[in-house]
Short mmCIF file of C-alpha atoms in Angstrom, two decimals:
data_model
loop_
_atom_site.label_atom_id
_atom_site.label_comp_id
_atom_site.label_asym_id
_atom_site.label_seq_id
_atom_site.Cartn_x
_atom_site.Cartn_y
_atom_site.Cartn_z
CA MET A 12 -8.60 -58.79 -0.75
CA ILE A 13 -12.23 -57.85 -0.35
CA ILE A 14 -12.74 -57.86 -4.03
CA SER A 15 -11.07 -61.29 -4.26
CA ILE A 16 -13.43 -62.77 -1.56
CA PHE A 17 -16.51 -61.65 -3.48
CA ALA A 18 -15.08 -62.90 -6.78
CA ILE A 19 -14.39 -66.32 -5.30
CA GLN A 20 -18.01 -66.47 -4.07
CA LYS A 21 -19.14 -65.72 -7.59
CA GLY A 22 -16.82 -68.48 -8.96
CA LEU A 23 -14.66 -66.05 -10.86
CA LEU A 24 -11.43 -67.81 -9.99
CA ARG A 25 -9.47 -66.71 -13.04
CA VAL A 26 -10.32 -63.06 -12.22
CA VAL A 27 -9.07 -63.57 -8.66
CA GLN A 28 -5.74 -65.13 -9.85
CA VAL A 29 -4.98 -62.36 -12.37
CA SER A 30 -6.18 -59.64 -10.07
CA LEU A 31 -3.73 -60.66 -7.41
CA LEU A 32 -0.96 -60.91 -9.90
CA GLY A 33 -1.93 -57.52 -11.30
CA SER A 34 -1.88 -56.03 -7.82
CA VAL A 35 1.65 -57.14 -7.31
CA LEU A 36 2.84 -55.85 -10.66
CA SER A 37 0.90 -52.62 -10.35
CA ASN A 38 2.52 -51.86 -7.04
CA GLN A 39 6.08 -52.72 -8.24
CA LEU A 40 5.85 -51.12 -11.63
CA LEU A 41 3.27 -48.42 -11.72
CA VAL A 42 3.33 -47.16 -8.06
CA CYS A 43 7.11 -47.37 -7.63
CA GLY A 44 7.67 -45.80 -10.97
CA CYS A 45 5.29 -42.93 -10.21
CA CYS A 46 6.91 -42.44 -6.72
CA PHE A 47 10.42 -42.09 -8.25
CA PHE A 48 9.17 -39.90 -11.16
CA PHE A 49 6.99 -37.46 -9.29
CA GLY A 50 9.42 -37.50 -6.26
CA GLY A 51 12.23 -36.72 -8.64
CA LEU A 52 10.36 -33.67 -10.01
CA HIS A 53 10.35 -32.08 -6.48
CA HIS A 54 13.66 -33.48 -5.10
CA SER A 55 16.93 -33.82 -7.01
CA GLU A 56 18.07 -36.54 -4.60
CA GLN A 57 15.90 -39.17 -2.84
CA TYR A 58 16.91 -41.42 -0.06
CA PHE A 59 15.48 -44.59 1.45
CA ASN A 60 16.58 -47.38 3.76
CA PRO A 61 18.36 -49.93 1.59
CA HIS A 62 17.94 -52.70 4.22
CA ILE A 63 14.17 -52.49 3.99
CA ALA A 64 14.22 -52.39 0.13
CA ALA A 65 16.47 -55.47 0.08
CA LEU A 66 14.24 -57.31 2.47
CA ASP A 67 11.08 -56.71 0.46
CA SER A 68 12.92 -57.54 -2.81
CA SER A 69 14.12 -60.86 -1.32
CA LEU A 70 10.66 -61.72 -0.11
CA LEU A 71 9.19 -60.97 -3.55
CA LEU A 72 11.76 -63.22 -5.13
CA MET A 73 10.87 -66.07 -2.78
CA ALA A 74 7.18 -65.52 -3.60
CA VAL A 75 7.87 -65.74 -7.35
CA LEU A 76 9.74 -68.95 -6.78
CA GLY A 77 7.05 -70.30 -4.56
CA LEU A 78 4.32 -69.46 -7.08
CA THR A 79 6.32 -70.90 -9.94
CA VAL A 80 6.64 -74.45 -8.42
CA PRO A 81 2.89 -75.49 -8.52
CA SER A 82 2.54 -73.82 -11.92
CA ALA A 83 5.47 -75.81 -13.34
CA PHE A 84 3.91 -79.06 -12.05
CA ALA A 85 0.51 -78.10 -13.46
CA ALA A 86 2.14 -77.68 -16.84
CA THR A 87 3.30 -81.28 -16.75
CA GLU A 88 -0.35 -82.37 -16.46
CA ARG A 89 -1.40 -80.30 -19.50
CA MET A 90 1.58 -81.28 -21.63
CA ASP A 91 2.53 -84.75 -22.94
CA CYS A 92 5.21 -85.27 -20.35
CA PHE A 93 6.96 -88.53 -19.58
CA VAL A 94 5.93 -88.44 -15.88
CA PRO A 95 3.00 -86.05 -15.62
CA CYS A 96 1.77 -84.86 -12.20
CA LYS A 97 -1.76 -85.93 -11.13
CA ALA A 98 -4.25 -83.35 -10.07
CA ASN A 99 -4.28 -84.40 -6.37
CA GLU A 100 -0.51 -84.21 -6.29
CA ILE A 101 -0.58 -80.65 -7.71
CA VAL A 102 -3.15 -79.60 -4.98
CA SER A 103 -0.89 -81.02 -2.31
CA ILE A 104 2.06 -79.13 -3.67
CA SER A 105 -0.03 -75.89 -3.86
CA HIS A 106 -1.12 -76.33 -0.16
CA ALA A 107 2.47 -76.94 0.91
CA THR A 108 3.69 -73.89 -1.05
CA ALA A 109 0.94 -71.73 0.45
CA LEU A 110 1.91 -72.83 3.94
CA LEU A 111 5.58 -71.97 3.30
CA LEU A 112 4.70 -68.54 1.87
CA PHE A 113 2.44 -67.73 4.82
CA SER A 114 5.16 -68.92 7.21
CA LEU A 115 7.52 -66.40 5.50
CA TYR A 116 4.87 -63.63 6.21
CA ILE A 117 4.70 -64.63 9.94
CA LEU A 118 8.52 -64.56 10.12
CA LEU A 119 8.53 -61.16 8.45
CA LEU A 120 6.26 -59.82 11.16
CA PHE A 121 8.50 -61.33 13.81
CA PHE A 122 11.55 -59.86 12.08
CA GLN A 123 9.99 -56.33 11.93
CA LEU A 124 8.39 -56.26 15.39
CA LYS A 125 10.88 -58.24 17.45
CA THR A 126 14.38 -59.28 16.23
CA HIS A 127 15.20 -56.32 13.97
CA LYS A 128 12.95 -53.62 15.38
CA HIS A 129 15.80 -51.18 15.31
CA LEU A 130 15.69 -51.07 11.53
CA MET A 131 12.01 -50.15 11.63
CA ASP A 132 12.79 -47.65 14.39
CA ALA A 133 15.44 -45.93 12.25
CA GLU A 134 12.87 -45.62 9.42
CA LYS A 135 10.32 -44.28 11.82
CA GLU A 136 12.72 -41.66 13.17
CA SER A 137 13.50 -40.45 9.65
CA ILE A 138 9.82 -40.11 9.03
CA GLU A 139 9.23 -38.27 12.31
CA GLU A 140 12.06 -35.80 11.52
CA ASP A 141 10.47 -34.92 8.27
CA GLU A 142 7.06 -34.51 9.99
CA GLU A 143 8.54 -32.10 12.51
CA GLU A 144 9.47 -29.77 9.80
CA ASP A 145 5.87 -29.38 8.66
CA ALA A 146 4.10 -30.58 11.80
CA GLU A 147 0.24 -30.52 11.66
CA GLU A 148 -2.11 -30.82 14.55
CA ALA A 149 -4.23 -34.05 14.63
CA SER A 150 -7.64 -33.31 13.21
CA MET A 151 -9.32 -36.29 14.66
CA THR A 152 -9.26 -38.48 17.76
CA LEU A 153 -8.26 -42.20 17.86
CA SER A 154 -11.83 -43.37 18.50
CA PHE A 155 -13.17 -41.25 15.59
CA ALA A 156 -10.46 -42.51 13.26
CA LEU A 157 -11.25 -46.20 14.19
CA GLY A 158 -14.93 -45.56 13.64
CA ALA A 159 -14.25 -43.91 10.25
CA LEU A 160 -12.05 -46.81 9.36
CA GLY A 161 -14.82 -49.30 10.17
CA VAL A 162 -17.47 -47.39 8.16
CA THR A 163 -15.03 -47.04 5.24
CA THR A 164 -14.40 -50.75 5.31
CA ILE A 165 -18.09 -51.50 5.12
CA LEU A 166 -18.59 -49.08 2.20
CA VAL A 167 -15.67 -50.66 0.46
CA ALA A 168 -17.13 -54.09 0.91
CA LEU A 169 -20.42 -52.94 -0.61
CA CYS A 170 -18.76 -51.29 -3.53
CA SER A 171 -16.68 -54.43 -4.08
CA GLU A 172 -19.76 -56.53 -4.19
CA PHE A 173 -21.44 -54.27 -6.76
CA LEU A 174 -18.15 -54.22 -8.77
CA VAL A 175 -17.85 -57.99 -8.84
CA ASN A 176 -21.53 -58.44 -9.74
CA SER A 177 -20.99 -56.17 -12.79
CA LEU A 178 -17.87 -57.71 -14.05
CA GLU A 179 -19.48 -60.20 -16.48
CA GLU A 180 -21.81 -57.57 -17.85
CA VAL A 181 -18.97 -55.04 -18.36
CA SER A 182 -16.88 -57.76 -20.03
CA ALA A 183 -19.69 -58.55 -22.54
CA THR A 184 -20.68 -54.99 -23.11
CA TRP A 185 -17.28 -53.46 -23.58
CA GLY A 186 -15.73 -56.54 -25.25
CA LEU A 187 -12.97 -56.74 -22.60
CA SER A 188 -11.56 -60.11 -21.49
CA GLU A 189 -11.72 -61.12 -17.88
CA VAL A 190 -8.03 -61.40 -17.86
CA PHE A 191 -7.49 -57.76 -18.94
CA ILE A 192 -10.15 -56.56 -16.34
CA GLY A 193 -8.44 -58.58 -13.55
CA LEU A 194 -4.88 -57.86 -14.44
CA ILE A 195 -5.14 -54.13 -15.30
CA LEU A 196 -8.42 -52.51 -14.24
CA LEU A 197 -9.18 -54.19 -10.87
CA PRO A 198 -5.64 -53.54 -9.35
CA ILE A 199 -5.66 -49.87 -10.32
CA ILE A 200 -9.25 -49.27 -9.03
CA GLY A 201 -8.96 -51.45 -5.90
CA ASN A 202 -5.62 -49.86 -4.82
CA ALA A 203 -6.18 -46.26 -5.93
CA ALA A 204 -6.15 -44.90 -2.49
CA GLU A 205 -2.78 -46.39 -1.52
CA HIS A 206 -1.37 -45.51 -4.93
CA ALA A 207 -2.25 -41.85 -4.33
CA THR A 208 -0.84 -42.04 -0.78
CA ALA A 209 2.47 -43.40 -1.98
CA VAL A 210 2.89 -40.77 -4.73
CA THR A 211 1.95 -38.00 -2.33
CA VAL A 212 4.48 -38.91 0.32
CA ALA A 213 7.06 -39.41 -2.36
CA MET A 214 6.49 -35.91 -3.57
CA LYS A 215 7.18 -34.72 0.06
CA GLY A 216 10.56 -36.54 0.05
CA LYS A 217 9.52 -39.43 2.26
CA MET A 218 10.65 -42.26 0.02
CA ASP A 219 10.91 -44.76 2.92
CA LEU A 220 7.18 -44.44 3.49
CA ALA A 221 6.42 -44.45 -0.19
CA LEU A 222 8.34 -47.65 -0.81
CA GLY A 223 6.89 -49.13 2.38
CA VAL A 224 3.42 -48.59 0.96
CA ALA A 225 4.30 -49.90 -2.57
CA LEU A 226 6.63 -52.71 -1.91
CA GLY A 227 5.10 -53.65 1.48
CA SER A 228 1.71 -53.96 -0.18
CA SER A 229 3.14 -56.29 -2.82
CA VAL A 230 4.82 -58.45 -0.17
CA GLN A 231 1.52 -58.63 1.88
CA ILE A 232 -0.37 -59.78 -1.23
CA ALA A 233 2.17 -62.28 -2.31
CA LEU A 234 2.89 -63.83 1.16
CA CYS A 235 -0.51 -63.46 2.86
CA VAL A 236 -3.43 -62.89 0.52
CA VAL A 237 -2.29 -65.20 -2.26
CA PRO A 238 -1.71 -68.24 0.08
#
């Protein structure tokens, strides 16, 4: 999201579009695939909460349908259609779709934190049971963790700004298209930390947490960041 903000400020709208799409695809294909593969190397059988997986899959399907609608109407403007959509109508459709997708994200939070909290609690209990087997003492306090998170966020913002400022030069020097950089390179670089986290917990047999990181991140991007 931080990279997208700086890219929008630089006017790199196409890079933002493909990087958000690449982030969703990277989480679903690359991260989930690595979680199942490396987790399977250490555990012959892996278990996860089917309700949470079905929820995330349904929301991602809704996001795909929502993003397809304005794209389909935009195609009528570019093609020689009998009743093409005008640009202002497409913008209105896009705004309405964005509001609907963001509303789904708000409802998801309400679902997880209020109405169906017991599903999340069951997943949490499963994770806590696994942690009790190899319990480790906390190495930092809450205030130190929050401070470290704030400093890390600032450093990430600075690195993101440098990264965005060098995109055009890298594209010209290496002969890479902006679409390739946004669709492949930026999602892998920008989400490397959570990719490593998901694979690490999958290797420990905590597939609920691994899928929560991978699919949950895709849902958050599709329903919150994109709108």
